[in-house]
Amino acid sequence: MPTVTLTFTTLPEHVRTARLVAAAVARRHGLTEDVLDDIRLAVGEACARAVARAQDAGRQGTMHVEIFEPPDRLVVVIRDDGDAGSRAPDATAGDIAEQVSLTIVRALADEVQMGTAAGARAGTDETTDETTDDMDGVHAASAGALRLVWHL
Amino acid sequence: MDLSVTSREQGGRTVVEVGGEIDVYTAPVLRERLNDLVGDGHHHLVVDMENVDFLDSTGLGVLVGGLKRVRSHDGSLRLVCTQEKILKVFRITGLTKVFPIHQTVDEAIDAANSGAKASEG
């Protein structure tokens, strides 16, 4: 059961709200300011990626941010209803932006897992990382969902 | 809109002071301001990031775009940034190798002027 669930339309103006809420939840764990900066940036990048995926698909979508607080960890899952398969013709620029966002996220979180399309189709929590303990209650891993973990 | 952009001339360069948050929502405003400055003939820019509270990859993209644009006019773009949380984003993405980054505006202007005889940037 997530502590916090946020649902937004994939508009750029909502990304700030998501990262501020994640930082506010994280702050209660007594983390240092630089770790809070990391969380703010990583969650912001993941949400900005959801916005970009919707723009690539040429439609407004929905993004979900769920924050879980299991013992000794902070877990943030960012999902969107973008279909990773439907890229706009100019996919190259989008691919580069995607890789930059993922590079940043991977450098800032202790663990990063991404939901796979196969997992989404099968309705399972299959992720690309071996250490899946299930995505903390996320019903089915959406293709391209990101699960970010910080060890407390 | 949590972003402010002001500019002034100093030491033969155009200093662009950015304040607030540069993210996917506010970055287009910075892009427009940089494009306007370049369009008005300001090709040697010093972007002061000391009052920037947040920078994401969209903001990086705008700065890269600004760098490319001034370079197409044989110009230059230097950054002033001492905040670790902002430098970190440049470091993670390897962009510390692309942008000259200085500790103060004066240092950036001095470097630009002393390098003016050699190749810029």
Coordinates of N, CA, C and O in Angstrom, one line a residue, chain A residues 2-149:
Chain A
P2 N 0.8 2.0 -1.0 CA 1.7 3.2 -1.1 C 1.3 4.2 0.0 O 0.1 4.4 0.3
T3 N 2.3 5.0 0.5 CA 2.0 6.1 1.4 C 1.3 7.2 0.7 O 0.4 7.8 1.2
V4 N 1.8 7.4 -0.5 CA 1.2 8.5 -1.3 C 1.0 8.1 -2.8 O 1.9 7.3 -3.3
T5 N -0.1 8.4 -3.3 CA -0.3 8.2 -4.8 C -0.7 9.5 -5.4 O -1.6 10.2 -4.9
L6 N 0.0 9.8 -6.5 CA -0.3 11.1 -7.2 C -0.7 10.7 -8.6 O 0.0 9.8 -9.2
T7 N -1.7 11.3 -9.2 CA -2.0 11.0 -10.6 C -2.2 12.4 -11.2 O -2.9 13.3 -10.7
F8 N -1.5 12.6 -12.3 CA -1.5 13.8 -13.1 C -1.7 13.6 -14.5 O -1.3 12.5 -15.0
T9 N -2.2 14.6 -15.2 CA -2.1 14.5 -16.7 C -0.6 14.8 -17.0 O 0.1 15.5 -16.2
T10 N -0.2 14.4 -18.1 CA 1.3 14.5 -18.4 C 1.6 15.8 -19.0 O 2.1 16.0 -20.1
L11 N 1.3 16.8 -18.2 CA 1.7 18.2 -18.5 C 2.9 18.6 -17.8 O 3.1 18.3 -16.6
P12 N 3.8 19.4 -18.4 CA 5.1 19.8 -17.7 C 4.9 20.5 -16.4 O 5.7 20.3 -15.5
E13 N 3.8 21.2 -16.2 CA 3.6 22.0 -15.0 C 3.4 21.1 -13.8 O 3.6 21.5 -12.6
H14 N 3.1 19.8 -13.9 CA 2.8 19.0 -12.8 C 4.1 18.3 -12.3 O 4.1 17.7 -11.2
V15 N 5.2 18.3 -13.1 CA 6.4 17.6 -12.7 C 6.9 18.2 -11.4 O 7.4 17.4 -10.5
R16 N 6.9 19.5 -11.3 CA 7.4 20.1 -10.0 C 6.6 19.6 -8.8 O 7.2 19.3 -7.8
T17 N 5.3 19.5 -8.9 CA 4.5 19.1 -7.8 C 5.0 17.7 -7.3 O 5.1 17.4 -6.1
A18 N 5.2 16.8 -8.3 CA 5.6 15.4 -8.0 C 6.9 15.4 -7.3 O 7.1 14.7 -6.3
R19 N 7.9 16.2 -7.8 CA 9.2 16.1 -7.1 C 9.1 16.7 -5.7 O 9.9 16.3 -4.8
L20 N 8.3 17.7 -5.5 CA 8.2 18.4 -4.2 C 7.6 17.4 -3.2 O 8.0 17.3 -2.1
V21 N 6.6 16.7 -3.6 CA 5.9 15.7 -2.7 C 6.9 14.6 -2.4 O 7.0 14.2 -1.2
A22 N 7.6 14.1 -3.4 CA 8.6 13.0 -3.1 C 9.6 13.5 -2.1 O 10.0 12.8 -1.1
A23 N 10.1 14.8 -2.2 CA 11.1 15.3 -1.3 C 10.5 15.5 0.1 O 11.2 15.2 1.1
A24 N 9.2 15.9 0.1 CA 8.6 16.1 1.4 C 8.5 14.8 2.2 O 8.7 14.7 3.4
V25 N 8.1 13.7 1.5 CA 8.0 12.4 2.1 C 9.4 11.9 2.6 O 9.6 11.4 3.7
A26 N 10.4 12.1 1.7 CA 11.7 11.7 2.0 C 12.3 12.4 3.2 O 13.1 11.8 4.0
R27 N 12.0 13.7 3.3 CA 12.5 14.5 4.4 C 12.2 14.0 5.7 O 13.0 14.1 6.7
R28 N 11.1 13.3 5.9 CA 10.7 12.8 7.2 C 11.6 11.7 7.7 O 11.5 11.2 8.8
H29 N 12.5 11.1 6.8 CA 13.4 10.1 7.2 C 14.7 10.6 7.6 O 15.7 9.8 7.8
G30 N 14.8 11.9 7.8 CA 16.1 12.4 8.2 C 17.3 12.3 7.3 O 18.4 12.3 7.7
L31 N 17.0 12.3 6.0 CA 18.0 12.2 5.0 C 18.7 13.6 4.9 O 18.1 14.6 5.1
T32 N 20.0 13.6 4.4 CA 20.7 14.8 4.3 C 20.2 15.6 3.0 O 19.5 15.0 2.2
E33 N 20.5 16.9 3.0 CA 19.9 17.7 1.9 C 20.4 17.3 0.6 O 19.7 17.4 -0.4
D34 N 21.6 16.7 0.5 CA 22.1 16.3 -0.9 C 21.4 15.1 -1.4 O 21.1 14.9 -2.6
V35 N 21.0 14.2 -0.4 CA 20.2 13.0 -0.9 C 18.8 13.5 -1.3 O 18.2 13.0 -2.3
L36 N 18.2 14.5 -0.6 CA 16.9 15.0 -0.9 C 17.0 15.7 -2.3 O 16.1 15.5 -3.1
D37 N 18.1 16.3 -2.6 CA 18.3 16.9 -4.0 C 18.3 15.8 -5.0 O 17.7 16.0 -6.1
D38 N 19.0 14.7 -4.7 CA 19.0 13.6 -5.6 C 17.6 13.0 -5.9 O 17.3 12.7 -7.0
I39 N 16.9 12.9 -4.8 CA 15.5 12.3 -5.0 C 14.7 13.3 -5.8 O 13.9 12.9 -6.7
R40 N 14.8 14.6 -5.5 CA 14.0 15.6 -6.3 C 14.3 15.5 -7.7 O 13.5 15.5 -8.6
L41 N 15.6 15.4 -8.0 CA 16.0 15.4 -9.4 C 15.6 14.1 -10.1 O 15.1 14.1 -11.2
A42 N 15.9 13.0 -9.5 CA 15.5 11.7 -10.1 C 14.0 11.6 -10.3 O 13.6 11.1 -11.4
V43 N 13.2 11.9 -9.4 CA 11.8 11.8 -9.6 C 11.3 12.8 -10.7 O 10.5 12.5 -11.5
G44 N 11.9 14.0 -10.6 CA 11.6 15.0 -11.7 C 12.0 14.5 -13.1 O 11.2 14.7 -14.0
E45 N 13.1 13.9 -13.2 CA 13.5 13.3 -14.5 C 12.6 12.2 -14.9 O 12.2 12.1 -16.1
A46 N 12.2 11.3 -14.0 CA 11.3 10.2 -14.4 C 9.9 10.8 -14.8 O 9.3 10.3 -15.8
C47 N 9.5 11.8 -14.2 CA 8.2 12.4 -14.6 C 8.3 13.2 -15.9 O 7.4 13.1 -16.7
A48 N 9.4 13.9 -16.0 CA 9.6 14.6 -17.3 C 9.7 13.6 -18.5 O 9.2 13.8 -19.6
R49 N 10.2 12.4 -18.2 CA 10.3 11.3 -19.2 C 8.8 10.9 -19.5 O 8.5 10.7 -20.7
A50 N 8.0 10.8 -18.5 CA 6.6 10.4 -18.8 C 5.9 11.5 -19.7 O 5.1 11.2 -20.6
V51 N 6.2 12.8 -19.4 CA 5.7 13.8 -20.2 C 6.2 13.7 -21.7 O 5.4 13.8 -22.6
A52 N 7.5 13.4 -21.8 CA 8.0 13.3 -23.2 C 7.4 12.1 -23.9 O 7.2 12.2 -25.1
R53 N 7.2 11.0 -23.2 CA 6.6 9.8 -23.8 C 5.2 10.1 -24.4 O 4.8 9.7 -25.4
A54 N 4.4 10.9 -23.6 CA 3.1 11.3 -24.0 C 3.2 12.2 -25.3 O 2.5 12.1 -26.2
Q55 N 4.2 13.2 -25.2 CA 4.3 14.1 -26.4 C 4.8 13.3 -27.6 O 4.3 13.6 -28.7
D56 N 5.6 12.3 -27.4 CA 6.1 11.4 -28.6 C 4.9 10.7 -29.2 O 4.8 10.5 -30.4
A57 N 4.0 10.3 -28.3 CA 2.8 9.5 -28.8 C 1.8 10.5 -29.3 O 0.7 10.1 -29.9
G58 N 2.0 11.8 -29.2 CA 1.1 12.8 -29.8 C -0.2 13.0 -29.1 O -1.2 13.4 -29.6
R59 N -0.2 12.6 -27.8 CA -1.4 12.8 -27.0 C -1.1 13.1 -25.6 O -0.1 12.8 -25.1
Q60 N -2.1 13.6 -24.9 CA -1.9 13.8 -23.5 C -2.3 12.5 -22.8 O -3.2 11.9 -23.1
G61 N -1.5 12.2 -21.8 CA -1.7 10.9 -21.1 C -1.8 11.2 -19.6 O -2.1 12.3 -19.1
T62 N -1.6 10.1 -18.9 CA -1.7 10.2 -17.4 C -0.4 9.6 -16.8 O 0.0 8.6 -17.3
M63 N 0.1 10.2 -15.8 CA 1.2 9.7 -15.1 C 0.9 9.4 -13.6 O 0.1 10.2 -13.1
H64 N 1.4 8.4 -13.1 CA 1.1 8.0 -11.7 C 2.4 7.9 -11.0 O 3.4 7.3 -11.4
V65 N 2.5 8.5 -9.8 CA 3.6 8.4 -8.9 C 3.2 7.8 -7.6 O 2.3 8.3 -7.0
E66 N 3.8 6.7 -7.3 CA 3.5 6.1 -6.0 C 4.7 6.0 -5.1 O 5.8 5.6 -5.6
I67 N 4.6 6.4 -3.9 CA 5.7 6.4 -3.0 C 5.4 5.4 -1.9 O 4.4 5.5 -1.2
F68 N 6.3 4.5 -1.7 CA 6.2 3.4 -0.7 C 7.3 3.6 0.3 O 8.4 4.0 0.0
E69 N 7.0 3.3 1.5 CA 8.0 3.4 2.6 C 8.2 2.1 3.4 O 7.8 2.0 4.5
P70 N 8.7 1.0 2.7 CA 9.0 -0.2 3.4 C 10.1 0.1 4.4 O 10.8 1.1 4.3
P71 N 10.4 -0.9 5.3 CA 11.4 -0.6 6.3 C 12.8 -0.4 5.6 O 13.1 -1.1 4.6
D72 N 13.5 0.6 5.9 CA 14.9 0.9 5.5 C 15.0 1.3 4.0 O 16.1 1.3 3.4
R73 N 13.8 1.6 3.4 CA 13.9 2.0 2.0 C 12.9 3.1 1.7 O 11.9 3.2 2.3
L74 N 13.2 3.9 0.7 CA 12.2 4.8 0.1 C 12.0 4.3 -1.4 O 13.0 4.2 -2.1
V75 N 10.8 4.0 -1.8 CA 10.6 3.5 -3.1 C 9.6 4.4 -3.9 O 8.6 4.7 -3.3
V76 N 10.0 4.9 -5.0 CA 9.1 5.7 -5.8 C 8.9 5.0 -7.2 O 9.9 4.7 -7.9
V77 N 7.7 4.8 -7.5 CA 7.4 4.2 -8.8 C 6.7 5.2 -9.7 O 5.7 5.8 -9.3
I78 N 7.2 5.4 -10.9 CA 6.6 6.3 -11.8 C 6.1 5.5 -13.0 O 6.9 4.9 -13.7
R79 N 4.8 5.6 -13.3 CA 4.2 4.9 -14.4 C 3.5 5.9 -15.3 O 3.0 6.9 -14.8
D80 N 3.4 5.6 -16.6 CA 2.5 6.4 -17.4 C 1.8 5.5 -18.4 O 2.2 4.4 -18.5
D81 N 0.8 6.0 -19.0 CA 0.0 5.2 -19.9 C 0.5 5.3 -21.3 O -0.2 5.0 -22.3
G82 N 1.7 5.9 -21.5 CA 2.3 5.9 -22.8 C 2.6 4.6 -23.3 O 3.1 3.7 -22.6
D83 N 2.5 4.3 -24.6 CA 2.8 3.0 -25.2 C 4.2 3.2 -25.8 O 4.4 3.9 -26.7
A84 N 5.2 2.5 -25.2 CA 6.5 2.6 -25.7 C 6.7 2.2 -27.2 O 7.6 2.6 -27.8
G85 N 5.6 1.5 -27.7 CA 5.7 1.1 -29.1 C 5.4 2.2 -30.1 O 5.9 2.2 -31.2
S86 N 4.6 3.2 -29.6 CA 4.1 4.1 -30.6 C 5.0 5.4 -30.6 O 4.6 6.4 -30.0
R87 N 6.2 5.3 -31.2 CA 7.0 6.5 -31.2 C 6.7 7.3 -32.4 O 6.4 6.8 -33.5
A88 N 6.9 8.6 -32.3 CA 6.7 9.5 -33.4 C 7.8 9.3 -34.4 O 8.8 8.7 -34.0
P89 N 7.7 9.7 -35.6 CA 8.7 9.5 -36.7 C 10.1 9.9 -36.2 O 11.1 9.3 -36.5
D90 N 10.1 11.1 -35.6 CA 11.5 11.6 -35.2 C 11.9 10.9 -33.9 O 12.0 11.6 -32.8
A91 N 12.0 9.6 -33.9 CA 12.3 8.9 -32.6 C 13.7 9.1 -32.1 O 14.0 8.9 -31.0
T92 N 14.6 9.5 -33.0 CA 16.0 9.6 -32.6 C 16.2 10.6 -31.5 O 16.9 10.4 -30.5
A93 N 15.6 11.8 -31.7 CA 15.8 12.8 -30.7 C 15.2 12.4 -29.4 O 15.7 12.6 -28.3
G94 N 14.0 11.8 -29.5 CA 13.4 11.2 -28.3 C 14.2 10.2 -27.6 O 14.2 10.1 -26.4
D95 N 14.8 9.3 -28.4 CA 15.6 8.3 -27.8 C 16.8 8.9 -27.0 O 17.1 8.4 -26.0
I96 N 17.4 9.9 -27.6 CA 18.6 10.5 -26.9 C 18.1 11.1 -25.6 O 18.7 10.9 -24.6
A97 N 17.0 11.8 -25.6 CA 16.5 12.5 -24.4 C 16.2 11.4 -23.4 O 16.4 11.6 -22.2
E98 N 15.6 10.3 -23.8 CA 15.3 9.2 -22.9 C 16.5 8.7 -22.3 O 16.6 8.4 -21.1
Q99 N 17.6 8.5 -23.1 CA 18.8 7.9 -22.5 C 19.4 8.9 -21.5 O 20.0 8.5 -20.5
V100 N 19.4 10.2 -21.8 CA 19.9 11.2 -20.9 C 19.1 11.1 -19.5 O 19.7 11.1 -18.5
S101 N 17.8 11.1 -19.6 CA 17.0 11.0 -18.4 C 17.4 9.7 -17.6 O 17.5 9.8 -16.4
L102 N 17.5 8.6 -18.3 CA 17.8 7.3 -17.6 C 19.2 7.4 -17.0 O 19.4 6.8 -15.9
T103 N 20.1 8.0 -17.7 CA 21.5 8.1 -17.2 C 21.5 8.9 -15.9 O 22.1 8.5 -14.9
I104 N 20.7 10.0 -15.9 CA 20.7 10.8 -14.7 C 20.0 10.0 -13.5 O 20.5 9.9 -12.4
V105 N 18.9 9.4 -13.8 CA 18.2 8.6 -12.8 C 19.1 7.5 -12.2 O 19.1 7.3 -11.0
R106 N 19.8 6.8 -13.1 CA 20.6 5.7 -12.6 C 21.8 6.1 -11.8 O 22.3 5.4 -10.9
A107 N 22.2 7.4 -12.0 CA 23.3 7.9 -11.2 C 22.9 8.4 -9.8 O 23.7 8.5 -8.9
L108 N 21.6 8.6 -9.7 CA 21.1 9.3 -8.4 C 20.4 8.3 -7.5 O 20.3 8.6 -6.3
A109 N 19.8 7.3 -8.0 CA 19.1 6.3 -7.1 C 19.9 5.2 -6.8 O 20.8 4.8 -7.6
D110 N 19.7 4.5 -5.7 CA 20.5 3.4 -5.3 C 20.2 2.2 -6.2 O 21.0 1.3 -6.5
E111 N 18.9 2.0 -6.5 CA 18.5 1.0 -7.4 C 17.5 1.5 -8.4 O 16.6 2.4 -8.0
V112 N 17.5 1.1 -9.6 CA 16.6 1.5 -10.6 C 16.1 0.2 -11.4 O 16.9 -0.5 -11.9
Q113 N 14.8 0.0 -11.4 CA 14.3 -1.1 -12.2 C 13.3 -0.5 -13.2 O 12.6 0.5 -12.9
M114 N 13.2 -1.1 -14.4 CA 12.2 -0.6 -15.4 C 11.3 -1.8 -15.7 O 11.7 -2.9 -16.0
G115 N 10.0 -1.5 -15.7 CA 9.0 -2.5 -16.1 C 9.2 -2.8 -17.6 O 9.5 -2.0 -18.4
T116 N 8.9 -4.1 -17.9 CA 9.1 -4.5 -19.3 C 7.7 -4.6 -20.0 O 6.7 -4.8 -19.3
A117 N 7.7 -4.5 -21.3 CA 6.5 -4.6 -22.0 C 5.9 -6.0 -21.8 O 4.7 -6.2 -21.7
A118 N 6.8 -7.0 -21.8 CA 6.3 -8.4 -21.6 C 5.6 -8.5 -20.3 O 4.6 -9.2 -20.1
G119 N 6.2 -7.9 -19.3 CA 5.6 -8.0 -17.9 C 4.3 -7.3 -17.9 O 3.3 -7.8 -17.3
A120 N 4.2 -6.2 -18.6 CA 2.9 -5.5 -18.7 C 1.8 -6.3 -19.4 O 0.7 -6.5 -18.9
R121 N 2.2 -7.0 -20.5 CA 1.2 -7.8 -21.2 C 0.8 -9.0 -20.4 O -0.4 -9.4 -20.4
A122 N 1.8 -9.6 -19.6 CA 1.5 -10.8 -18.8 C 0.8 -10.4 -17.5 O 0.3 -11.3 -16.8
G123 N 0.7 -9.1 -17.3 CA 0.1 -8.7 -16.0 C 1.0 -9.1 -14.8 O 0.5 -9.2 -13.7
T124 N 2.3 -9.2 -15.1 CA 3.1 -9.6 -13.9 C 4.0 -8.4 -13.6 O 4.0 -7.3 -14.3
D125 N 4.8 -8.5 -12.6 CA 5.7 -7.5 -12.1 C 7.1 -7.7 -12.7 O 8.0 -7.2 -12.1
E126 N 7.1 -8.3 -13.9 CA 8.5 -8.6 -14.4 C 9.2 -7.3 -14.7 O 8.7 -6.3 -15.3
T127 N 10.5 -7.2 -14.2 CA 11.3 -6.1 -14.5 C 12.6 -6.5 -15.1 O 12.9 -7.7 -15.2
T128 N 13.4 -5.6 -15.6 CA 14.6 -5.9 -16.2 C 15.7 -6.2 -15.2 O 16.8 -6.6 -15.6
D129 N 15.4 -6.0 -13.9 CA 16.5 -6.3 -12.9 C 16.2 -7.6 -12.2 O 15.1 -7.9 -12.0
E130 N 17.2 -8.3 -11.9 CA 17.0 -9.6 -11.3 C 16.4 -9.5 -9.9 O 15.7 -10.4 -9.5
T131 N 16.8 -8.5 -9.2 CA 16.4 -8.4 -7.8 C 15.0 -7.8 -7.7 O 14.8 -6.8 -7.1
T132 N 14.1 -8.3 -8.3 CA 12.7 -7.8 -8.3 C 12.1 -7.9 -7.1 O 11.3 -8.1 -7.1
D133 N 12.1 -8.1 -6.0 CA 11.1 -8.3 -5.0 C 10.0 -7.5 -5.7 O 10.2 -6.5 -6.2
D134 N 8.8 -7.9 -5.6 CA 7.7 -7.4 -6.5 C 7.6 -5.9 -6.3 O 7.9 -5.4 -5.3
M135 N 7.1 -5.3 -7.3 CA 7.2 -3.8 -7.3 C 6.2 -3.3 -6.3 O 5.3 -2.5 -6.6
D136 N 6.4 -3.7 -5.1 CA 5.7 -3.2 -3.9 C 4.3 -2.9 -4.2 O 3.7 -1.8 -3.9
G137 N 3.6 -3.9 -4.7 CA 2.1 -3.7 -4.9 C 1.7 -3.1 -6.1 O 0.5 -2.9 -6.3
V138 N 2.6 -2.6 -7.0 CA 2.1 -2.1 -8.3 C 1.4 -3.2 -9.0 O 1.9 -4.3 -9.1
H139 N 0.2 -3.0 -9.5 CA -0.6 -4.1 -10.0 C 0.1 -4.9 -11.1 O 0.3 -6.0 -11.1
A140 N 0.4 -4.2 -12.2 CA 1.1 -4.8 -13.2 C 2.1 -3.7 -13.7 O 1.8 -2.6 -13.8
A141 N 3.4 -4.2 -13.9 CA 4.4 -3.2 -14.3 C 4.0 -2.7 -15.7 O 4.0 -3.5 -16.6
S142 N 3.8 -1.4 -15.8 CA 3.6 -0.9 -17.1 C 4.9 -0.9 -17.9 O 5.9 -0.8 -17.3
A143 N 4.8 -1.0 -19.2 CA 6.0 -1.0 -20.0 C 6.7 0.4 -19.8 O 6.0 1.4 -19.9
G144 N 7.9 0.4 -19.4 CA 8.6 1.6 -19.2 C 8.4 2.2 -17.9 O 9.0 3.3 -17.6
A145 N 7.7 1.6 -17.0 CA 7.5 2.1 -15.6 C 8.9 2.1 -14.9 O 9.7 1.2 -15.2
L146 N 9.2 3.1 -14.1 CA 10.4 3.2 -13.4 C 10.2 3.0 -11.9 O 9.3 3.6 -11.4
R147 N 11.0 2.2 -11.3 CA 11.0 2.0 -9.9 C 12.3 2.4 -9.3 O 13.4 1.9 -9.6
L148 N 12.3 3.5 -8.5 CA 13.5 4.0 -7.9 C 13.6 3.7 -6.5 O 12.6 3.9 -5.7
V149 N 14.7 3.3 -6.0 CA 14.9 2.9 -4.6 C 16.0 3.6 -4.0 O 17.1 3.7 -4.6

